[in-house]
Short mmCIF file of C-alpha atoms in Angstrom, two decimals:
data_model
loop_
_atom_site.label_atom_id
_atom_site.label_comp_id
_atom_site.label_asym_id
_atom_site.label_seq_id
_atom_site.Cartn_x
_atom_site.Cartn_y
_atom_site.Cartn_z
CA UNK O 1 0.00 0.00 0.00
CA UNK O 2 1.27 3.40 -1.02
CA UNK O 3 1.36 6.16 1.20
CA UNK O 4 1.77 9.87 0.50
CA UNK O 5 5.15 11.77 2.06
CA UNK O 6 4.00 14.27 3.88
CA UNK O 7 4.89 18.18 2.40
CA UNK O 8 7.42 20.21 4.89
CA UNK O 9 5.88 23.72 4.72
CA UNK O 10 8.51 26.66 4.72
CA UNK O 11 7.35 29.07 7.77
CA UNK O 12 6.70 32.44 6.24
CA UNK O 13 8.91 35.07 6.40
CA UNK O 14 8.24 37.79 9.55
CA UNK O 15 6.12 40.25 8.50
CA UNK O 16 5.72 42.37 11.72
CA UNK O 17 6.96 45.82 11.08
CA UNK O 18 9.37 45.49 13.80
CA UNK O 19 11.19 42.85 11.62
CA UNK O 20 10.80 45.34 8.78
CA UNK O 21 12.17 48.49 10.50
CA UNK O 22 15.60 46.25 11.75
CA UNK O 23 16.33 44.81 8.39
CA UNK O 24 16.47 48.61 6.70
CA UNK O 25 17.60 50.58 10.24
CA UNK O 26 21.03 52.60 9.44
CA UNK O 27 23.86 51.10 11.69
CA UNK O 28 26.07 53.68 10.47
CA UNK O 29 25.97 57.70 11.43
CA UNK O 30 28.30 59.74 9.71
CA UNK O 31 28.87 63.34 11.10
CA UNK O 32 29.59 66.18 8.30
CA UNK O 33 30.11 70.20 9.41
CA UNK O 34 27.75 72.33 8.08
CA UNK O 35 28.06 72.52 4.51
CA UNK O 36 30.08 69.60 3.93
CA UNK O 37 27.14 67.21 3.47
CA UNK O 38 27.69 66.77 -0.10
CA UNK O 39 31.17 65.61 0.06
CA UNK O 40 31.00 63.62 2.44
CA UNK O 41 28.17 61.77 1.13
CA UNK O 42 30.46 61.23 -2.01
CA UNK O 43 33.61 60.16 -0.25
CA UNK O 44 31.85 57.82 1.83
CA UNK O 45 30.04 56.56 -1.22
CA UNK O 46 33.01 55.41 -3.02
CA UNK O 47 34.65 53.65 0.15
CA UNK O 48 31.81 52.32 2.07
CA UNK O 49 29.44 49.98 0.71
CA UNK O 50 26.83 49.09 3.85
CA UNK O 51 24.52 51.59 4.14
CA UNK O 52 25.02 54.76 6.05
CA UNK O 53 23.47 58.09 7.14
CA UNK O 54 25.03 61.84 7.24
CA UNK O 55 23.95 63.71 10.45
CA UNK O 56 24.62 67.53 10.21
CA UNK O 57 27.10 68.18 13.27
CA UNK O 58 28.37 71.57 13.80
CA UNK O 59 31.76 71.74 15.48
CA UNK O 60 30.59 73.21 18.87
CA UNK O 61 27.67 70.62 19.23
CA UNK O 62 28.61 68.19 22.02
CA UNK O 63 28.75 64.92 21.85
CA UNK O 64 25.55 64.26 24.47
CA UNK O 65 23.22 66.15 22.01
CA UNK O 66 24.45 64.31 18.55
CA UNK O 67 23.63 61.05 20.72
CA UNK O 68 20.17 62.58 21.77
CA UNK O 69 19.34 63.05 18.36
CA UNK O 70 20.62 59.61 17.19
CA UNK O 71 17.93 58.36 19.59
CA UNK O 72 15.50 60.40 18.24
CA UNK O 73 16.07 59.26 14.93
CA UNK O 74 13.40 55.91 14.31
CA UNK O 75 15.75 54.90 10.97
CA UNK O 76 19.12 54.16 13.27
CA UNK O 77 19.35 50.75 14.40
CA UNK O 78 19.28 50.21 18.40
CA UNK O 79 23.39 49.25 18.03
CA UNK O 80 24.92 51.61 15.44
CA UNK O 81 28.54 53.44 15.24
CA UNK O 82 28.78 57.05 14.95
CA UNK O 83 32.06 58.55 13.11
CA UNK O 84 32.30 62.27 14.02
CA UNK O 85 32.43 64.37 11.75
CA UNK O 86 34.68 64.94 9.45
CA UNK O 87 35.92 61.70 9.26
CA UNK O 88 37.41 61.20 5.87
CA UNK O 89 38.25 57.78 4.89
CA UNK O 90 40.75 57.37 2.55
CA UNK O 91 40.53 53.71 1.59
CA UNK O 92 37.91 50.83 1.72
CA UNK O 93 36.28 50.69 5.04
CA UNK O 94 34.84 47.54 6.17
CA UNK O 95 31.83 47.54 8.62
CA UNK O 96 34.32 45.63 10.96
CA UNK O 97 36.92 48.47 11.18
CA UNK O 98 34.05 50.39 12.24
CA UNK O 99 32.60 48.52 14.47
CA UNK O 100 36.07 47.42 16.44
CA UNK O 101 36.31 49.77 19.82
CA UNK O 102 39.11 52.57 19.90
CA UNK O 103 40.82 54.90 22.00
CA UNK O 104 43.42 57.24 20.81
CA UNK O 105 47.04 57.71 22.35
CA UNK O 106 48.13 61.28 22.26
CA UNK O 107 51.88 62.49 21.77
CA UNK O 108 52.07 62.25 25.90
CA UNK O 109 50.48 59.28 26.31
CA UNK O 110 47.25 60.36 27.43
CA UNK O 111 44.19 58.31 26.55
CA UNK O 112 41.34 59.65 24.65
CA UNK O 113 38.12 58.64 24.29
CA UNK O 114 36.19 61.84 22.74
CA UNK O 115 38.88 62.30 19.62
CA UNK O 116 36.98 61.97 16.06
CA UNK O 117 37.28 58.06 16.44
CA UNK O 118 34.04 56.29 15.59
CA UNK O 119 32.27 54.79 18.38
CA UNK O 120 29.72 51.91 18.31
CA UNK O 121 27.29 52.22 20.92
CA UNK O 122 23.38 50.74 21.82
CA UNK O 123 20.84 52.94 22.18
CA UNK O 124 19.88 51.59 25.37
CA UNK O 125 23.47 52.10 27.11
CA UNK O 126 22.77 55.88 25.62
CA UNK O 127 20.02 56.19 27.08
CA UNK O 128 20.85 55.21 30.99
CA UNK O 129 24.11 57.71 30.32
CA UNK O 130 22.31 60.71 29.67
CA UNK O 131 19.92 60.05 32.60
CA UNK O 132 23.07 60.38 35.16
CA UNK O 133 23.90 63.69 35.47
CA UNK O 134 27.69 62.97 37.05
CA UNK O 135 28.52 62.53 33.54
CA UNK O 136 28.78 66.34 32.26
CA UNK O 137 31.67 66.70 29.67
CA UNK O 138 32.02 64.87 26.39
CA UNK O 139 35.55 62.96 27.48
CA UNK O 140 34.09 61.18 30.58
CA UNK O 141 31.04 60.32 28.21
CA UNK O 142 32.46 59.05 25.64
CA UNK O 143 34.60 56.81 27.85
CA UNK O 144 31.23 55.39 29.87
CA UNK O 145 30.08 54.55 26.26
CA UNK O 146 32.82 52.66 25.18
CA UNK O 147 33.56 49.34 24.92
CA UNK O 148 36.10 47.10 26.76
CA UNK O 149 39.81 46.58 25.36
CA UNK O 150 39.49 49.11 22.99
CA UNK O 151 42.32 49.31 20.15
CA UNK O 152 44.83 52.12 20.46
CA UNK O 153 45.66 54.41 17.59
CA UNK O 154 47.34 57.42 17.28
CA UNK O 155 48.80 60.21 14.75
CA UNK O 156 52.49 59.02 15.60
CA UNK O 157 51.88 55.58 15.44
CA UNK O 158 50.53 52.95 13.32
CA UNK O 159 48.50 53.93 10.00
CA UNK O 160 44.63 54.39 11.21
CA UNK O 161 44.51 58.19 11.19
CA UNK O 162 45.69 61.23 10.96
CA UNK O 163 44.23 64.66 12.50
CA UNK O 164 44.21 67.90 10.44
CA UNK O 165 42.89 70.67 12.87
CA UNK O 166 44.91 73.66 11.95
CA UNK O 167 43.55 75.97 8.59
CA UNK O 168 46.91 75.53 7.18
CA UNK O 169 47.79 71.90 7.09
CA UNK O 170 51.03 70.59 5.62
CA UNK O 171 49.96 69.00 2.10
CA UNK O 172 52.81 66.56 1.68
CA UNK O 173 51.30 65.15 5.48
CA UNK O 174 47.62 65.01 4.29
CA UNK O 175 48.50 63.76 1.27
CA UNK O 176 50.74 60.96 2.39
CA UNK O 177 47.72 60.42 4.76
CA UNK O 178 45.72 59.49 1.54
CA UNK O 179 47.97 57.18 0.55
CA UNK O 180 48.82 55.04 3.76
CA UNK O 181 45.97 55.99 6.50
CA UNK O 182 42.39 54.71 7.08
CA UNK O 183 40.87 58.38 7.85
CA UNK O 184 41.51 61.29 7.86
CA UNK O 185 39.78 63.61 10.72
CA UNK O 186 39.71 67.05 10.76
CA UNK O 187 38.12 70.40 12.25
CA UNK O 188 35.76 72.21 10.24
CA UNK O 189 38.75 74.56 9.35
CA UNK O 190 41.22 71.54 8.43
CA UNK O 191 38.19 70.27 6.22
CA UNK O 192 37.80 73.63 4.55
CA UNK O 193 41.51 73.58 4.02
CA UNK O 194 41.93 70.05 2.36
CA UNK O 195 38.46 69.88 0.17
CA UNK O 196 40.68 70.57 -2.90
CA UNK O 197 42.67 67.64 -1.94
CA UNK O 198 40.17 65.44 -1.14
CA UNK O 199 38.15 66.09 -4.58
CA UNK O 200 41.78 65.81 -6.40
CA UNK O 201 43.37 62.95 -4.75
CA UNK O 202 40.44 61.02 -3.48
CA UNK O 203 36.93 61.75 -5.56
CA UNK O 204 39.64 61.96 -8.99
CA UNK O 205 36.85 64.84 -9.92
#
């Protein structure tokens, strides 16, 4: 006597808009100065490929109120990694490098956590933190948000980054920093200073 094999049903895929809203959430926040939007957007195009978000960040905002209005902000995932603005990459950036924890080693030694390095964070953690008001300035908050063994990196170490802060940067260091660095991070007047560059040497417009 034949019998029939019973048909395994695939379950259907979630539907719930929950599921919906955490497969398209940004994980990545990437903070431009006023009116650098536009380039940033296009630098970050050609070496990032997940998907990513520019938050307008002018350079006296502090860090507390960028994270208050990544909370804000329904289209951020609950983990995500914000790079400060105006981070600059200046080769192919995997979603790892971002994600890894840093902390960055100044010429004396001292350790940094509040020093354009991206930090990956839960929205959660962010949350409790700004509800304790013994955590004022940016440094101590930024070091409460960060994550155990963090990597060091430094200007005079190592090839992650270099800092261009002044309005008059040396152009042999930036551009050397094109060549051999992961990012670039600068003020708003180092940015306005090395545009050209960065449309010459890394857009090729």
């Amino acid at each position: 006597m034949e019998t029939e094999t019973p048909v395994m049903q695939e379950s259907p895929a979630p539907t719930s808009a929950c599921a919906s809203s955490d497969a398209q959430a940004i994980s990545v926040v990437v903070g431009a100065y006023p009116g650098s939007r536009d380039i940033m957007q296009k630098v970050w195009d050609r070496f990032y490929d997940g998907n990513f978000k520019i938050l307008e960040v002018p350079q006296e905002k502090n860090l507390r109120d960028v994270f208050i209005d990544i909370l804000k902000d329904t289209s951020i995932a609950d983990r995500f990694t914000y790079v400060p603005a105006n981070m600059v990459p200046c080769t192919h950036i995997a979603e790892a490098t971002l994600r890894q924890a840093y902390v960055y080693i100044s010429r004396d030694g001292r350790k940094q956590y509040n020093a354009r390095i991206p930090i990956t964070a839960d929205k959660d953690k962010i949350a409790e933190l700004l509800l304790k008001e013994t955590i004022q300035d940016d440094e101590n908050f930024a070091k409460a948000v960060a994550q155990s063994w963090p990597m060091e990196v430094g200007f005079s170490f190592g090839n992650f980054i270099t800092p261009v802060l002044r309005a008059n940067p040396c152009e042999n260091v930036v551009i050397e920093a094109f060549l051999r660095k992961f990012f670039v991070a600068a003020s708003q007047e180092g940015f306005t200073a090395i545009t050209g560059l960065i449309s010459k040497a890394l857009l090729h417009e």
